[in-house]
Each structure stands twice: as structure tokens, then as C-alpha cells.
């Protein structure tokens, strides 16, 4: 049986579970996800399910066979821009969530334009230098904006080493902070998802007006 | 004394940039928190460390 859901119907279903007041905040918010790999693809999916009003999705890369072991894409989407493939997947789950995709590389010059309007900014890049550059870039160019970053989720160490830590009032860091990708330590879907879930939950708590931890 | 990642250092009067230059941190992979705020990179040169300052150098590792 196929039936078209209305925006109101979906909102009501979410509000009935999350609470009206909280759902109003979630639906009225804009969250930026920078990097749509193992972290970003899961994070965006989780946020979309919760009913985030607007998602700014940024990644210049395309879906590759090497991504399927840990990222929320399908074999049929290989070759597509990640922004496009993820928007398609999100659309199936949350048809009324607005998506603002960008395939631009974030630089010091375009960071304020790309992330304009984001209530929370999620760092979900792969390379350590890019992670640091984004976090520092936000504090340089968009001071006051909460950032939820991730560091350390490679390998198959214990799930319980993945934590959420409040570094400052505006910076939250998720991960075990040590497990780096290397020739001997790759990324596993389960542990990357754990870290992405920590990030998504930190975003939820920030939007709800709670401390992230 | 200046506290950095839990250890005390005799650094008052030094700039943050000077400390980082001689430290083992890779400046491309870090963010620096000082007394509860992230220090923008453009201010490292002019941030003079003071007695009683508390800093955390957050190092990012790859993977995502």
C-alpha cells in the first residue's frame, strides 16, 4: 500500500514522540554537515529522521566502491556526487526536510557564505588537517556558532571508548581522540556509526538548550 | 605558571605562537582552547600567555 504523507502528518508523528516544544525547535533549525563520508552520511540520516528543518550538506567527492563498507550509500549510487546521493536517500526517509547541497571545498574565503544560517556546524571530514582547519575556520570567521567535531574512531577498539567531550561552551568533540586511520587500522561501519551517533545526539542536545554532554 | 593539557609550564610572557613553535604539536592538526575559549589561529602571534592561564591543545586524528 502506498500513500503520500503530508508534511503536517510527519511533523505530528514526530511531535507526538519527541514532544511539541522540542520538535518545534528541531524543525526550525538548520544544521550543517561538513563532509559526507562515514561520519557525515550517518549523521545526516540521523538528523533527518529527527526532523531537522534544513540540512546544509557539503562534500566535493563522489560515491566510490571503497565507501560502501561504512558510508550510507548504495551500490547503485557509485559515481554520483555524495551530496546528490545522500539527498536522494534522505528524501526517502524525510521527504519534507530541506537540503542545501554544496560540492565546494570549504576555504577561508567561502566558509561564512557556505555555513551561513547554520545553528550548529558538524565537522565530519576524514583528514586531520581538514578537521582542524574547519574547526579553526569557524572560530575565526563565524565566532559563537556551536561546532560538533569528531576525532578518533578507527579500528575495532571498544565501543565504550567513544565519548562526547565539551571542550568549550561552543566546541564539542566526539570520538576516542586517539584511534587514527593507518595502514594497520581501518574504519569499521559500526564504530564510525557510533561516533556519528554521538555527534547527532550532541546536536540534539544543543538544539534542546542542554549542555552537549 | 601556565597549565597546558594538565601540566604546568613556566611560560608567562611568551606568546602562544612561540610555545607552539617549540612544542611537538603539529600546528596543522590542532585547535587551542585557552581559559574556556578557542583561540582563533590569527591571534596565536599576539596571544601572550599569563600566569594562571589554563590551555588545552586539542589534536585531531584522521578518520571519518
mmCIF file of C-alpha atoms in Angstrom:
data_model
loop_
_atom_site.group_PDB
_atom_site.id
_atom_site.type_symbol
_atom_site.label_atom_id
_atom_site.label_comp_id
_atom_site.label_asym_id
_atom_site.label_seq_id
_atom_site.Cartn_x
_atom_site.Cartn_y
_atom_site.Cartn_z
ATOM 1 C CA UNK A 1 0.000 0.000 0.000
ATOM 2 C CA UNK A 2 1.438 3.340 -0.966
ATOM 3 C CA UNK A 3 0.069 6.585 0.328
ATOM 4 C CA UNK A 4 1.511 10.077 0.137
ATOM 5 C CA UNK A 5 2.302 11.523 3.538
ATOM 6 C CA UNK A 6 1.819 15.209 4.157
ATOM 7 C CA UNK A 7 4.357 17.485 5.840
ATOM 8 C CA UNK A 8 1.893 18.104 8.688
ATOM 9 C CA UNK A 9 1.336 14.375 9.211
ATOM 10 C CA UNK A 10 5.070 13.709 9.553
ATOM 11 C CA UNK A 11 5.526 16.694 11.873
ATOM 12 C CA UNK A 12 2.651 15.491 14.090
ATOM 13 C CA UNK A 13 4.103 11.972 14.286
ATOM 14 C CA UNK A 14 7.487 13.390 15.372
ATOM 15 C CA UNK A 15 5.950 15.880 17.823
ATOM 16 C CA UNK A 16 3.884 13.093 19.392
ATOM 17 C CA UNK A 17 7.120 11.247 20.192
ATOM 18 C CA UNK A 18 9.675 13.990 20.780
ATOM 19 C CA UNK A 19 7.302 16.481 22.392
ATOM 20 C CA UNK A 20 5.776 19.530 20.727
ATOM 21 C CA UNK A 21 8.166 22.104 22.170
ATOM 22 C CA UNK A 22 11.316 20.189 21.278
ATOM 23 C CA UNK A 23 10.024 19.256 17.832
ATOM 24 C CA UNK A 24 9.308 22.913 17.080
ATOM 25 C CA UNK A 25 12.957 23.690 17.852
ATOM 26 C CA UNK A 26 14.250 20.752 15.780
ATOM 27 C CA UNK A 27 12.041 21.568 12.806
ATOM 28 C CA UNK A 28 13.002 25.236 12.949
ATOM 29 C CA UNK A 29 16.736 24.590 12.916
ATOM 30 C CA UNK A 30 19.449 24.436 10.291
ATOM 31 C CA UNK A 31 22.409 22.105 10.762
ATOM 32 C CA UNK A 32 25.499 21.978 8.534
ATOM 33 C CA UNK A 33 27.239 18.652 7.933
ATOM 34 C CA UNK A 34 30.728 19.198 6.535
ATOM 35 C CA UNK A 35 31.997 16.000 4.936
ATOM 36 C CA UNK A 36 29.598 13.236 3.886
ATOM 37 C CA UNK A 37 31.701 10.129 4.480
ATOM 38 C CA UNK A 38 31.304 7.555 7.237
ATOM 39 C CA UNK A 39 30.513 10.196 9.839
ATOM 40 C CA UNK A 40 28.587 12.728 7.777
ATOM 41 C CA UNK A 41 26.331 10.303 5.883
ATOM 42 C CA UNK A 42 25.171 8.608 9.111
ATOM 43 C CA UNK A 43 24.941 11.884 10.964
ATOM 44 C CA UNK A 44 22.783 13.496 8.269
ATOM 45 C CA UNK A 45 20.493 10.470 8.181
ATOM 46 C CA UNK A 46 20.024 10.570 11.931
ATOM 47 C CA UNK A 47 19.309 14.318 11.886
ATOM 48 C CA UNK A 48 16.849 13.941 9.018
ATOM 49 C CA UNK A 49 14.994 11.208 10.901
ATOM 50 C CA UNK A 50 14.648 13.513 13.900
ATOM 51 C CA UNK A 51 13.029 16.093 11.642
ATOM 52 C CA UNK A 52 15.708 18.800 11.346
ATOM 53 C CA UNK A 53 14.216 21.566 9.208
ATOM 54 C CA UNK A 54 17.190 22.288 6.983
ATOM 55 C CA UNK A 55 20.448 20.415 6.354
ATOM 56 C CA UNK A 56 23.420 22.051 4.664
ATOM 57 C CA UNK A 57 25.345 19.128 3.146
ATOM 58 C CA UNK A 58 28.899 19.802 1.971
ATOM 59 C CA UNK A 59 31.237 17.401 0.149
ATOM 60 C CA UNK A 60 33.095 17.677 -3.159
ATOM 61 C CA UNK A 61 33.556 13.913 -3.535
ATOM 62 C CA UNK A 62 31.646 11.217 -5.402
ATOM 63 C CA UNK A 63 30.450 7.834 -4.101
ATOM 64 C CA UNK A 64 33.091 5.153 -4.629
ATOM 65 C CA UNK A 65 33.127 1.380 -4.159
ATOM 66 C CA UNK A 66 35.643 1.942 -1.335
ATOM 67 C CA UNK A 67 32.975 3.892 0.592
ATOM 68 C CA UNK A 68 30.269 1.234 0.774
ATOM 69 C CA UNK A 69 31.729 -0.633 3.753
ATOM 70 C CA UNK A 70 30.999 2.260 6.108
ATOM 71 C CA UNK A 71 29.008 5.027 4.439
ATOM 72 C CA UNK A 72 25.260 5.378 3.909
ATOM 73 C CA UNK A 73 25.256 4.922 0.127
ATOM 74 C CA UNK A 74 24.089 2.167 -2.166
ATOM 75 C CA UNK A 75 25.999 0.228 -4.818
ATOM 76 C CA UNK A 76 23.657 1.782 -7.382
ATOM 77 C CA UNK A 77 24.875 5.257 -6.347
ATOM 78 C CA UNK A 78 28.565 4.731 -7.214
ATOM 79 C CA UNK A 79 29.774 7.668 -9.295
ATOM 80 C CA UNK A 80 27.152 10.117 -8.024
ATOM 81 C CA UNK A 81 28.120 13.193 -6.015
ATOM 82 C CA UNK A 82 27.728 12.304 -2.327
ATOM 83 C CA UNK A 83 25.567 15.407 -1.871
ATOM 84 C CA UNK A 84 23.206 14.185 -4.589
ATOM 85 C CA UNK A 85 23.162 10.525 -3.447
ATOM 86 C CA UNK A 86 22.607 11.439 0.204
ATOM 87 C CA UNK A 87 19.872 13.964 -0.665
ATOM 88 C CA UNK A 88 18.151 11.146 -2.560
ATOM 89 C CA UNK A 89 18.397 8.782 0.447
ATOM 90 C CA UNK A 90 17.234 11.458 2.877
ATOM 91 C CA UNK A 91 14.293 12.290 0.650
ATOM 92 C CA UNK A 92 13.016 8.726 1.022
ATOM 93 C CA UNK A 93 13.157 8.966 4.824
ATOM 94 C CA UNK A 94 12.214 12.582 5.432
ATOM 95 C CA UNK A 95 10.543 13.902 2.275
ATOM 96 C CA UNK A 96 9.935 17.385 3.673
ATOM 97 C CA UNK A 97 13.351 18.076 5.162
ATOM 98 C CA UNK A 98 15.055 20.802 3.180
ATOM 99 C CA UNK A 99 18.550 20.041 1.857
ATOM 100 C CA UNK A 100 21.055 22.649 0.720
ATOM 101 C CA UNK A 101 23.833 20.737 -1.051
ATOM 102 C CA UNK A 102 27.244 22.062 -1.979
ATOM 103 C CA UNK A 103 30.117 20.366 -3.789
ATOM 104 C CA UNK A 104 32.511 23.219 -2.985
ATOM 105 C CA UNK A 105 35.671 22.739 -0.964
ATOM 106 C CA UNK A 106 35.409 24.864 2.202
ATOM 107 C CA UNK A 107 38.018 27.631 2.254
ATOM 108 C CA UNK A 108 38.725 30.685 4.417
ATOM 109 C CA UNK A 109 37.081 32.781 1.685
ATOM 110 C CA UNK A 110 33.802 30.879 1.329
ATOM 111 C CA UNK A 111 33.267 29.453 4.829
ATOM 112 C CA UNK A 112 30.906 32.198 6.009
ATOM 113 C CA UNK A 113 28.779 32.005 2.858
ATOM 114 C CA UNK A 114 28.603 28.190 2.837
ATOM 115 C CA UNK A 115 27.740 27.898 6.522
ATOM 116 C CA UNK A 116 25.518 30.970 6.724
ATOM 117 C CA UNK A 117 22.360 30.298 8.695
ATOM 118 C CA UNK A 118 23.611 27.097 10.344
ATOM 119 C CA UNK A 119 22.577 26.900 14.007
ATOM 120 C CA UNK A 120 25.076 24.079 14.593
ATOM 121 C CA UNK A 121 28.056 23.083 12.448
ATOM 122 C CA UNK A 122 29.190 19.451 12.325
ATOM 123 C CA UNK A 123 32.753 18.598 11.347
ATOM 124 C CA UNK A 124 32.725 15.183 9.667
ATOM 125 C CA UNK A 125 35.840 15.237 7.500
ATOM 126 C CA UNK A 126 38.315 12.412 7.060
ATOM 127 C CA UNK A 127 41.717 14.113 7.201
ATOM 128 C CA UNK A 128 43.043 15.536 10.462
ATOM 129 C CA UNK A 129 44.239 18.747 8.774
ATOM 130 C CA UNK A 130 40.796 19.376 7.293
ATOM 131 C CA UNK A 131 39.132 18.735 10.654
ATOM 132 C CA UNK A 132 41.397 21.277 12.370
ATOM 133 C CA UNK A 133 41.031 23.776 9.510
ATOM 134 C CA UNK A 134 37.224 23.675 9.695
ATOM 135 C CA UNK A 135 37.071 23.997 13.480
ATOM 136 C CA UNK A 136 39.583 26.853 13.470
ATOM 137 C CA UNK A 137 37.862 28.438 10.464
ATOM 138 C CA UNK A 138 34.514 28.565 12.251
ATOM 139 C CA UNK A 139 36.014 30.134 15.387
ATOM 140 C CA UNK A 140 37.833 32.627 13.149
ATOM 141 C CA UNK A 141 35.040 33.574 10.750
ATOM 142 C CA UNK A 142 31.786 32.586 12.464
ATOM 143 C CA UNK A 143 32.521 33.029 16.166
ATOM 144 C CA UNK A 144 29.770 31.983 18.555
ATOM 145 C CA UNK A 145 28.484 29.178 16.347
ATOM 146 C CA UNK A 146 28.456 25.766 18.096
ATOM 147 C CA UNK A 147 30.689 23.154 16.477
ATOM 148 C CA UNK A 148 30.370 19.389 16.939
ATOM 149 C CA UNK A 149 33.599 17.749 15.739
ATOM 150 C CA UNK A 150 34.879 14.167 15.682
ATOM 151 C CA UNK A 151 38.316 12.695 16.181
ATOM 152 C CA UNK A 152 39.399 9.090 16.696
ATOM 153 C CA UNK A 153 37.088 6.271 15.622
ATOM 154 C CA UNK A 154 39.288 3.954 13.531
ATOM 155 C CA UNK A 155 39.945 0.300 14.300
ATOM 156 C CA UNK A 156 37.788 -2.095 16.287
ATOM 157 C CA UNK A 157 38.598 -0.950 19.797
ATOM 158 C CA UNK A 158 35.842 -0.960 22.397
ATOM 159 C CA UNK A 159 32.634 0.917 21.662
ATOM 160 C CA UNK A 160 32.834 2.391 25.124
ATOM 161 C CA UNK A 161 35.961 4.388 24.305
ATOM 162 C CA UNK A 162 33.905 6.642 22.025
ATOM 163 C CA UNK A 163 32.914 9.664 24.117
ATOM 164 C CA UNK A 164 31.438 13.127 23.790
ATOM 165 C CA UNK A 165 33.528 15.839 25.416
ATOM 166 C CA UNK A 166 32.722 19.521 25.853
ATOM 167 C CA UNK A 167 35.964 21.365 25.048
ATOM 168 C CA UNK A 168 34.455 24.860 25.431
ATOM 169 C CA UNK A 169 30.907 26.181 25.594
ATOM 170 C CA UNK A 170 30.907 26.184 21.789
ATOM 171 C CA UNK A 171 33.074 23.185 20.871
ATOM 172 C CA UNK A 172 32.108 19.561 21.380
ATOM 173 C CA UNK A 173 34.403 16.686 20.395
ATOM 174 C CA UNK A 174 33.228 13.108 19.821
ATOM 175 C CA UNK A 175 35.432 10.044 19.425
ATOM 176 C CA UNK A 176 38.184 8.310 21.364
ATOM 177 C CA UNK A 177 40.575 11.121 20.294
ATOM 178 C CA UNK A 178 43.413 8.669 19.547
ATOM 179 C CA UNK A 179 42.484 5.929 17.040
ATOM 180 C CA UNK A 180 43.792 7.207 13.729
ATOM 181 C CA UNK A 181 43.313 5.641 10.317
ATOM 182 C CA UNK A 182 46.533 3.950 9.218
ATOM 183 C CA UNK A 183 47.771 1.015 7.151
ATOM 184 C CA UNK A 184 47.001 -1.251 10.135
ATOM 185 C CA UNK A 185 43.810 0.397 11.316
ATOM 186 C CA UNK A 186 40.884 0.988 9.002
ATOM 187 C CA UNK A 187 37.406 2.335 9.661
ATOM 188 C CA UNK A 188 34.539 -0.018 10.512
ATOM 189 C CA UNK A 189 30.914 0.917 9.890
ATOM 190 C CA UNK A 190 29.901 0.058 13.445
ATOM 191 C CA UNK A 191 32.472 2.263 15.191
ATOM 192 C CA UNK A 192 32.098 5.161 12.744
ATOM 193 C CA UNK A 193 28.319 4.999 13.225
ATOM 194 C CA UNK A 194 28.798 5.119 16.992
ATOM 195 C CA UNK A 195 30.812 8.290 16.647
ATOM 196 C CA UNK A 196 28.306 9.798 14.184
ATOM 197 C CA UNK A 197 25.503 8.959 16.631
ATOM 198 C CA UNK A 198 27.413 10.766 19.389
ATOM 199 C CA UNK A 199 27.611 13.798 17.114
ATOM 200 C CA UNK A 200 23.919 13.648 16.181
ATOM 201 C CA UNK A 201 22.961 13.339 19.835
ATOM 202 C CA UNK A 202 25.172 16.296 20.760
ATOM 203 C CA UNK A 203 23.383 18.334 18.068
ATOM 204 C CA UNK A 204 20.008 17.321 19.505
ATOM 205 C CA UNK A 205 21.045 18.337 22.999
ATOM 206 C CA UNK A 206 22.385 21.687 21.781
ATOM 207 C CA UNK A 207 19.136 22.403 19.919
ATOM 208 C CA UNK A 208 17.179 21.426 23.037
ATOM 209 C CA UNK A 209 19.177 24.005 25.009
ATOM 210 C CA UNK A 210 21.053 21.425 27.072
ATOM 211 C CA UNK A 211 24.789 21.042 27.534
ATOM 212 C CA UNK A 212 26.099 18.723 24.820
ATOM 213 C CA UNK A 213 27.374 16.200 27.364
ATOM 214 C CA UNK B 1 52.730 29.091 35.758
ATOM 215 C CA UNK B 2 50.724 28.201 32.685
ATOM 216 C CA UNK B 3 48.784 24.944 32.621
ATOM 217 C CA UNK B 4 48.760 23.130 29.271
ATOM 218 C CA UNK B 5 46.993 19.762 28.918
ATOM 219 C CA UNK B 6 47.260 19.234 32.648
ATOM 220 C CA UNK B 7 50.955 20.076 33.042
ATOM 221 C CA UNK B 8 52.425 23.276 34.481
ATOM 222 C CA UNK B 9 54.953 25.256 32.422
ATOM 223 C CA UNK B 10 56.986 28.395 33.104
ATOM 224 C CA UNK B 11 55.690 30.284 30.082
ATOM 225 C CA UNK B 12 54.157 33.536 31.297
ATOM 226 C CA UNK B 13 55.080 36.376 28.951
ATOM 227 C CA UNK B 14 55.619 34.025 25.998
ATOM 228 C CA UNK B 15 53.246 34.107 23.039
ATOM 229 C CA UNK B 16 51.131 31.117 22.145
ATOM 230 C CA UNK B 17 52.817 31.046 18.708
ATOM 231 C CA UNK B 18 56.267 30.836 20.330
ATOM 232 C CA UNK B 19 55.218 27.981 22.592
ATOM 233 C CA UNK B 20 53.660 26.019 19.721
ATOM 234 C CA UNK B 21 56.747 26.511 17.539
ATOM 235 C CA UNK B 22 58.978 24.763 20.066
ATOM 236 C CA UNK B 23 56.372 22.194 21.137
ATOM 237 C CA UNK B 24 55.845 18.864 19.418
ATOM 238 C CA UNK B 25 52.327 19.724 18.256
ATOM 239 C CA UNK B 26 51.644 19.709 14.519
ATOM 240 C CA UNK B 27 50.103 23.147 14.050
ATOM 241 C CA UNK B 28 48.018 21.959 11.072
ATOM 242 C CA UNK B 29 46.161 19.418 13.225
ATOM 243 C CA UNK B 30 45.297 21.341 16.366
ATOM 244 C CA UNK B 31 42.816 23.725 17.936
ATOM 245 C CA UNK B 32 43.764 25.603 21.098
ATOM 246 C CA UNK B 33 41.429 26.295 23.991
ATOM 247 C CA UNK B 34 42.509 28.963 26.470
ATOM 248 C CA UNK B 35 40.512 29.692 29.619
ATOM 249 C CA UNK B 36 37.355 28.239 28.115
ATOM 250 C CA UNK B 37 37.538 29.809 24.645
ATOM 251 C CA UNK B 38 39.028 28.624 21.338
ATOM 252 C CA UNK B 39 41.849 30.948 20.281
ATOM 253 C CA UNK B 40 41.448 31.927 16.594
ATOM 254 C CA UNK B 41 44.605 30.987 14.670
ATOM 255 C CA UNK B 42 45.144 34.572 13.535
ATOM 256 C CA UNK B 43 45.596 35.539 17.202
ATOM 257 C CA UNK B 44 48.319 32.986 18.094
ATOM 258 C CA UNK B 45 51.091 35.552 17.479
ATOM 259 C CA UNK B 46 49.532 38.180 19.717
ATOM 260 C CA UNK B 47 48.235 35.876 22.461
ATOM 261 C CA UNK B 48 50.577 36.414 25.398
ATOM 262 C CA UNK B 49 50.349 33.637 27.990
ATOM 263 C CA UNK B 50 49.741 34.809 31.531
ATOM 264 C CA UNK B 51 50.328 33.317 34.942
ATOM 265 C CA UNK B 52 47.297 31.179 35.847
ATOM 266 C CA UNK B 53 46.234 30.574 32.224
ATOM 267 C CA UNK B 54 44.826 27.154 31.508
ATOM 268 C CA UNK B 55 45.118 25.770 27.981
ATOM 269 C CA UNK B 56 44.197 22.640 26.153
ATOM 270 C CA UNK B 57 45.738 21.781 22.825
ATOM 271 C CA UNK B 58 43.272 19.514 21.029
ATOM 272 C CA UNK B 59 44.927 17.303 18.418
ATOM 273 C CA UNK B 60 42.786 15.870 15.633
ATOM 274 C CA UNK B 61 43.477 12.430 14.200
ATOM 275 C CA UNK B 62 42.381 11.223 10.765
ATOM 276 C CA UNK B 63 39.278 9.162 10.018
ATOM 277 C CA UNK B 64 35.662 9.868 9.300
#
